[in-house]
Short mmCIF file of C-alpha atoms and ligand atoms in Angstrom, two decimals:
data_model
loop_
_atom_site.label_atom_id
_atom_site.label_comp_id
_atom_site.label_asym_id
_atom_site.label_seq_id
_atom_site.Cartn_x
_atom_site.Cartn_y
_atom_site.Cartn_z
CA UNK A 1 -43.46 11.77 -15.26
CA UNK A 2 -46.90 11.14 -14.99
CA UNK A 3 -48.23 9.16 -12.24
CA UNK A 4 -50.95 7.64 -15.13
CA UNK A 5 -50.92 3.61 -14.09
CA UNK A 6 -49.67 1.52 -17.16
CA UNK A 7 -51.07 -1.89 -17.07
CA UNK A 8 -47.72 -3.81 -15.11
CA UNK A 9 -47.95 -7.27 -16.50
CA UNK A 10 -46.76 -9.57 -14.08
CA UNK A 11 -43.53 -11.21 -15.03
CA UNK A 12 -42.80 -15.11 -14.31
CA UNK A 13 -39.70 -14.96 -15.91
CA UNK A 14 -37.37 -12.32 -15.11
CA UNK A 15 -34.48 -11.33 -17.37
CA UNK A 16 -31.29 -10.32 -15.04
CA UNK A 17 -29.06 -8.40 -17.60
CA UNK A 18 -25.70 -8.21 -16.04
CA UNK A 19 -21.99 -8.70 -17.79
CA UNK A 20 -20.70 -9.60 -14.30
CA UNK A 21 -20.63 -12.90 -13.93
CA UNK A 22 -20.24 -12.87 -9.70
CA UNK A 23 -23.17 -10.13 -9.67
CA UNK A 24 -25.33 -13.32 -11.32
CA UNK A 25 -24.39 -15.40 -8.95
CA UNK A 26 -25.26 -13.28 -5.95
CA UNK A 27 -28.57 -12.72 -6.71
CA UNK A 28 -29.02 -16.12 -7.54
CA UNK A 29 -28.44 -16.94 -3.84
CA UNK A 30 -30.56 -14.64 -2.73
CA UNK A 31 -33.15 -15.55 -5.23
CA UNK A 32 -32.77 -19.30 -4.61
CA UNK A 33 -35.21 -19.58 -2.14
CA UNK A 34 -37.95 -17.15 -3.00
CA UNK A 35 -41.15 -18.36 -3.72
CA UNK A 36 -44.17 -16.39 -2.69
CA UNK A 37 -47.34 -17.49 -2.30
CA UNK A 38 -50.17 -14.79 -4.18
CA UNK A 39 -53.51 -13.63 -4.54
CA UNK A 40 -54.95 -14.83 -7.81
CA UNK A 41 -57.70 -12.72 -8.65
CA UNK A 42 -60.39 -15.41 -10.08
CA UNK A 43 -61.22 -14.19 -13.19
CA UNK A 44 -57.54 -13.11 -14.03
CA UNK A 45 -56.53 -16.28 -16.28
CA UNK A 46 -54.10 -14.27 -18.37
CA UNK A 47 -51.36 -14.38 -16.17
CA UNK A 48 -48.79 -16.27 -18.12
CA UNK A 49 -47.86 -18.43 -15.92
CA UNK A 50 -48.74 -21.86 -17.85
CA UNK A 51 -48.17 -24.28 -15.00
CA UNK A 52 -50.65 -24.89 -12.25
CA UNK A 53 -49.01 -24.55 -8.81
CA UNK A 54 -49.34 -26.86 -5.99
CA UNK A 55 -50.85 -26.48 -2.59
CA UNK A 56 -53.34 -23.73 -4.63
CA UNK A 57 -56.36 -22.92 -2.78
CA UNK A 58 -59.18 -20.17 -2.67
CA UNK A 59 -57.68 -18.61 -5.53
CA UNK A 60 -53.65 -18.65 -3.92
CA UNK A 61 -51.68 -20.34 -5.36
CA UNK A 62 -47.51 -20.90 -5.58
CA UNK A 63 -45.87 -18.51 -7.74
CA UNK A 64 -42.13 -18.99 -8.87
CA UNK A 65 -39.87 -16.37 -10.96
CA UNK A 66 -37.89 -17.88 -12.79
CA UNK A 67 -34.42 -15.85 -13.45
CA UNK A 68 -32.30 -16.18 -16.75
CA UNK A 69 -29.77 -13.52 -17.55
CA UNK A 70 -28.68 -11.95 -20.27
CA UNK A 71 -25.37 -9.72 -20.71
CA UNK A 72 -26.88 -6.30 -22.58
CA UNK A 73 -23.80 -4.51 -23.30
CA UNK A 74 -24.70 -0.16 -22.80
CA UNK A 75 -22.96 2.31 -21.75
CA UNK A 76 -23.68 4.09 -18.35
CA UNK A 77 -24.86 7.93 -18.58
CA UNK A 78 -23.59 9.98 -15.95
CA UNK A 79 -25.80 11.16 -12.82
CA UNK A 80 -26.89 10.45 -9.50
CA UNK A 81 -27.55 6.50 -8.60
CA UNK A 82 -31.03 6.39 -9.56
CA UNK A 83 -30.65 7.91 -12.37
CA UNK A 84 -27.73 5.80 -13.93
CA UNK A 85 -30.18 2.90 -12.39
CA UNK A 86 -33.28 3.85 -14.47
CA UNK A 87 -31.33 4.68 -17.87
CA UNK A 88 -29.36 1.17 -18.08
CA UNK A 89 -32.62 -0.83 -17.30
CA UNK A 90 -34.63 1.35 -19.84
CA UNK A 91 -32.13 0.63 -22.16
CA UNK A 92 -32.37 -3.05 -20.94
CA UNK A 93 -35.73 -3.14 -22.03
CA UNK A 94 -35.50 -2.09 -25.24
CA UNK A 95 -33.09 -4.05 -26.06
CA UNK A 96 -34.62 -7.18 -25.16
CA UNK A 97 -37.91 -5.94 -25.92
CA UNK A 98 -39.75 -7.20 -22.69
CA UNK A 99 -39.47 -7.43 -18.62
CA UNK A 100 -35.75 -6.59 -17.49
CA UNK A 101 -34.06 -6.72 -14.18
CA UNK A 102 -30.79 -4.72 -14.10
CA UNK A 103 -28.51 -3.54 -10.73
CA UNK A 104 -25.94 -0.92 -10.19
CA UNK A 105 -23.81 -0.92 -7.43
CA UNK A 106 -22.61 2.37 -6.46
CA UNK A 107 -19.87 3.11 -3.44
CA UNK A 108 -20.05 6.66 -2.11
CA UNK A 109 -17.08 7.33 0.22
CA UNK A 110 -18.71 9.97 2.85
CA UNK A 111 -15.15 12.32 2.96
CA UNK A 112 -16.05 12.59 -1.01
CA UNK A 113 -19.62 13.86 -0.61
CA UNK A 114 -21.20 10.40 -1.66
CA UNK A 115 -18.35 9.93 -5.08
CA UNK A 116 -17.37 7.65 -6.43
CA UNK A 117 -20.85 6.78 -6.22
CA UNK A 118 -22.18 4.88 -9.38
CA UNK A 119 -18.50 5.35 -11.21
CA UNK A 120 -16.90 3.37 -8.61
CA UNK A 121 -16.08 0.29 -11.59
CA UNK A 122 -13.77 2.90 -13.07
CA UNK A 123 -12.10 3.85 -10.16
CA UNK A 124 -11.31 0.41 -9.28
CA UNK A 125 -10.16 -0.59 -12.86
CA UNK A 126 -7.87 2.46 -12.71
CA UNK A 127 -6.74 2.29 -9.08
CA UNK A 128 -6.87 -0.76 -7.60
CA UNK A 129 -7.45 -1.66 -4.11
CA UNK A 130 -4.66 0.18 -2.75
CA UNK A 131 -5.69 3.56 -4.84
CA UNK A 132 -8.74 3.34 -3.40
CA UNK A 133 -7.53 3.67 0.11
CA UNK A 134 -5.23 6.04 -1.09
CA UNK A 135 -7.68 8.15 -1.75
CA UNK A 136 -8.95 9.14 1.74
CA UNK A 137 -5.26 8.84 3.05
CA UNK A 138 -5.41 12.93 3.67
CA UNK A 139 -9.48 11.78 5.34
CA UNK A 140 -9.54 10.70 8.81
CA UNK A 141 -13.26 9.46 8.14
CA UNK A 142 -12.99 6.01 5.97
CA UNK A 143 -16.64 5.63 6.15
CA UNK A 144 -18.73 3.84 2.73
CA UNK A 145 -21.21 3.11 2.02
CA UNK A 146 -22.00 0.32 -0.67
CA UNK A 147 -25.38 1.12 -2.06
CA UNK A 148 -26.98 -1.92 -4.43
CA UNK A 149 -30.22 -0.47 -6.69
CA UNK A 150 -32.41 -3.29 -7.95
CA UNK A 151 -34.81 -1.69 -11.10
CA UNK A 152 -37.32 -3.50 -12.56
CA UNK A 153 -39.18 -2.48 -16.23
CA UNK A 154 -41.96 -4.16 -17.32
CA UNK A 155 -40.98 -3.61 -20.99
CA UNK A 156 -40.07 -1.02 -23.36
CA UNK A 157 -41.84 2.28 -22.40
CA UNK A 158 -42.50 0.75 -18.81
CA UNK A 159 -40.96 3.50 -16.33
CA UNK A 160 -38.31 1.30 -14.14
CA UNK A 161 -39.14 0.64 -10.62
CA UNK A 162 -36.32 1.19 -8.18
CA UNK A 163 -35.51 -0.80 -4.70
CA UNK A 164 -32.13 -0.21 -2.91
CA UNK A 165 -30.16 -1.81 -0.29
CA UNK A 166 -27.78 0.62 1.95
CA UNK A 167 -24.95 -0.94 3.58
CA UNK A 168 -22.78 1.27 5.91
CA UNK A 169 -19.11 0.21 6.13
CA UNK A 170 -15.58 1.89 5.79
CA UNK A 171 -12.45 0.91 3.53
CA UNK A 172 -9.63 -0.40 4.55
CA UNK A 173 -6.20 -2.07 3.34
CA UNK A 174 -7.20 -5.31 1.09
CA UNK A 175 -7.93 -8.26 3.38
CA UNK A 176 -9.26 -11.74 1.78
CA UNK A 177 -9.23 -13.27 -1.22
CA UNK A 178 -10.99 -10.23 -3.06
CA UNK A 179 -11.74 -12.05 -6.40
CA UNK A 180 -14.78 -9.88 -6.34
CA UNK A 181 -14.59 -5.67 -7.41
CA UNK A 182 -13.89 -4.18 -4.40
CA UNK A 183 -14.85 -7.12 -1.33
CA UNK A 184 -11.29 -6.95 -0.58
CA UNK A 185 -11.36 -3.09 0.62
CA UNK A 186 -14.74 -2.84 2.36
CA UNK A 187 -15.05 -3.04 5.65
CA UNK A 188 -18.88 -4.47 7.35
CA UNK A 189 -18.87 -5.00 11.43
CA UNK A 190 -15.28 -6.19 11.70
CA UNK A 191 -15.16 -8.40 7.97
CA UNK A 192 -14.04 -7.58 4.79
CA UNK A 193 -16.90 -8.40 2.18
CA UNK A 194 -13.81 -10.72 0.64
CA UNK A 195 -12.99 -12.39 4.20
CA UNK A 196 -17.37 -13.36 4.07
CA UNK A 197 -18.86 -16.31 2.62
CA UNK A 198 -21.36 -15.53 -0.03
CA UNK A 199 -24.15 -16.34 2.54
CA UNK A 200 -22.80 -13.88 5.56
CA UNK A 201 -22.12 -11.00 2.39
CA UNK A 202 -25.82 -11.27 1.64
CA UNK A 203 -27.24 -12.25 4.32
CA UNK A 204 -29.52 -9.93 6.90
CA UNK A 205 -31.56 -10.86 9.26
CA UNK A 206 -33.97 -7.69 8.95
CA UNK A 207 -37.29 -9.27 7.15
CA UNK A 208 -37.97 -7.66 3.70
CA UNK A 209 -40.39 -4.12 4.19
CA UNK A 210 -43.99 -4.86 4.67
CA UNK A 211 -44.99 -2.03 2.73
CA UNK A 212 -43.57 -1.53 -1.28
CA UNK A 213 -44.08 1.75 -0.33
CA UNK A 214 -40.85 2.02 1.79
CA UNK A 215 -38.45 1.00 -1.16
CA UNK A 216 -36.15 3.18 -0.20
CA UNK A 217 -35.92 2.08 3.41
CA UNK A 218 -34.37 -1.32 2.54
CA UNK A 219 -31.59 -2.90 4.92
CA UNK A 220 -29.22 -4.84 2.45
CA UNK A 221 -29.33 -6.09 -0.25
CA UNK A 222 -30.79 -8.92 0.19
CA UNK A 223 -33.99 -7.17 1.28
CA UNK A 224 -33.83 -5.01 -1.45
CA UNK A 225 -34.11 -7.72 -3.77
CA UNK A 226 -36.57 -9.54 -1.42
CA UNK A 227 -38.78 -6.52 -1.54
CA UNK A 228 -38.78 -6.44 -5.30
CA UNK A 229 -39.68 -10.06 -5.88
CA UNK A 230 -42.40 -9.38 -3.62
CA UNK A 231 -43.71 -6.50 -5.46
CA UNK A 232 -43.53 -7.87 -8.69
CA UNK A 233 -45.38 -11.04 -7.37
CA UNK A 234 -48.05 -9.18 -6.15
CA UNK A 235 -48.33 -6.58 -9.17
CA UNK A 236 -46.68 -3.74 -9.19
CA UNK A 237 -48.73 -0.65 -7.17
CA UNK A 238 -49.84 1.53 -9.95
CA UNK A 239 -48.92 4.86 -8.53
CA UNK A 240 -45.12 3.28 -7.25
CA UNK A 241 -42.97 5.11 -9.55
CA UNK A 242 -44.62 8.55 -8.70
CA UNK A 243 -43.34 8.04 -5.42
CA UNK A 244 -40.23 7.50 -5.86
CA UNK A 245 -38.49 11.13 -6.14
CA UNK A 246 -39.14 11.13 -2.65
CA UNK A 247 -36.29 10.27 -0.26
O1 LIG B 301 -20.95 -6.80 -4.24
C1 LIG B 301 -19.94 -6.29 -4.77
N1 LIG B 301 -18.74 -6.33 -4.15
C2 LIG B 301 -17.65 -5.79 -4.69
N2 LIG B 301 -17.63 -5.20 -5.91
C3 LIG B 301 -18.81 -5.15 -6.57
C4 LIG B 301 -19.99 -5.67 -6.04
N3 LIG B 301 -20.99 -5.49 -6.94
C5 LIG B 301 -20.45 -4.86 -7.98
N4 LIG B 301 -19.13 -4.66 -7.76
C6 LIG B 301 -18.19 -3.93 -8.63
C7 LIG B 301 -18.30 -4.31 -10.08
C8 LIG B 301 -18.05 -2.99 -10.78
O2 LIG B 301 -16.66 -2.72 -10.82
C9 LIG B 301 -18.71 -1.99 -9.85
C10 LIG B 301 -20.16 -1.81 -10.07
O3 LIG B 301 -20.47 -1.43 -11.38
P1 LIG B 301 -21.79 -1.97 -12.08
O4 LIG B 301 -22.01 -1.21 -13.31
O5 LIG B 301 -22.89 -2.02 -11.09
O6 LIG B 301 -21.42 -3.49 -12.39
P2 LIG B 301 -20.85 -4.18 -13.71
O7 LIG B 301 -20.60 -3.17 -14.78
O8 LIG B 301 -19.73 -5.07 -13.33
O9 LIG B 301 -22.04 -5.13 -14.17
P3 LIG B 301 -23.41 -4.75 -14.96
O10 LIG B 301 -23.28 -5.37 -16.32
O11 LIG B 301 -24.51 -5.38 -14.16
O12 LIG B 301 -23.50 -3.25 -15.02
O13 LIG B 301 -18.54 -2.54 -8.54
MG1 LIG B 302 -22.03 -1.77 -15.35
#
């Protein structure tokens, strides 16, 4: 696509669309305690904010997103992560004709060349827990890795942004209470995700990348997300998306 800059409008409300109901409430945590601090540039009034933050000063003031969330049913097309990532929050946009936050959450077992990947809800649904494991009973290598992709559009036509969170683990036989997908069967330093308080799944102590420019570099989730809310606090870099085929 062209690397043209589209006017990013900066969101102060940000649309979450998710059906998945403990997704929400993850990034809620996260979210819970972001609020950045920004450069308002003097003469740009038309921000949309409406409220005048405290503790403002030489043009900074308090910024706060506020998220709601909306469930936009669409199917998934079929592809790599990022491109399953960009299609549903696209779609996302149209739908709700304005600023969309959407997530996939892919799990790539390394034996199976990075699959299920992105299709992993549909593995799950049809194997369960155990299935899953059953799959790499012929692999000695159980490695995973759960891979979370935050994309952000501005709106419909806006091309999606896309930060990611890595997480290196292995599966193993269902420990914990496992109300959540597959927490039960993946294995981080010594814990199940399940056997984790929502805190410890999240959590990382890594700070968020300085730079937007190292999306792809992120940590966790948590800095994934972290490194989004920054970016979109501090408009969007014009030229983002064109970088982001590399990596
Ligand atoms: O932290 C997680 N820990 C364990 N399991 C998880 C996690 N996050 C998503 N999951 C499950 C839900 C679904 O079976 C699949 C991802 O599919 P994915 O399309 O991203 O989620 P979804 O369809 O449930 O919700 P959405 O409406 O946001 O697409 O992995
Ligand atoms: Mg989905």
């Amino acid at each position: 696509m062209s690397s043209k800059a589209q006017p990013q409008p900066r969101p102060t409300t940000l649309n979450f669309i998710t059906g998945n109901a403990n997704k929400l409430a993850e990034v809620q945590a996260i979210l819970a305690d972001v609020e950045v601090s920004v450069d308002i540039d003097s003469d740009s009034g038309a921000d949309g904010d409406g409220k005048k933050g405290q503790g403002q000063g030489q043009g900074q003031r308090q910024r706060r997103l506020v998220l709601t969330s909306r469930d936009v049913p669409a199917h998934e097309i079929q592809g790599t992560i990022e491109e399953v990532a960009r299609d549903k929050c696209a779609r996302a946009a149209a739908v709700v004709g304005g600023p969309v936050l959407t997530e996939d959450t892919a799990l790539e077992f390394r034996a199976y060349g990075g699959l299920p990947g992105p299709y992993i809800k549909y593995f799950l649904q049809a194997l369960g827990h155990e299935g899953l494991n059953n799959m790499l009973a012929a692999y000695e290598d159980k490695t995973a890795f759960a891979v979370c992709t935050f994309a952000y559009s501005a709106g419909p036509g806006h091309e999606p942004i896309l930060f990611q969170g890595r997480t290196q683990g292995r599966i193993v036989p269902a420990r914990g209470p496992g109300v959540f997908g597959w927490d039960a069967v993946f294995e981080y330093e010594g814990k199940t995700y399940a056997e984790m308080d929502k805190t410890e799944k999240v959590g990382d102590t890594t700070p968020p990348p300085p730079n937007v420019a190292q999306w792809r570099a992120c940590s966790s989730p948590k800095v994934a997300i972290h490194a989004l809310v920054g970016c979109l606090l501090t408009i969007v870099e014009p030229d983002l998306t064109s970088r982001q085929g590399a990596g």
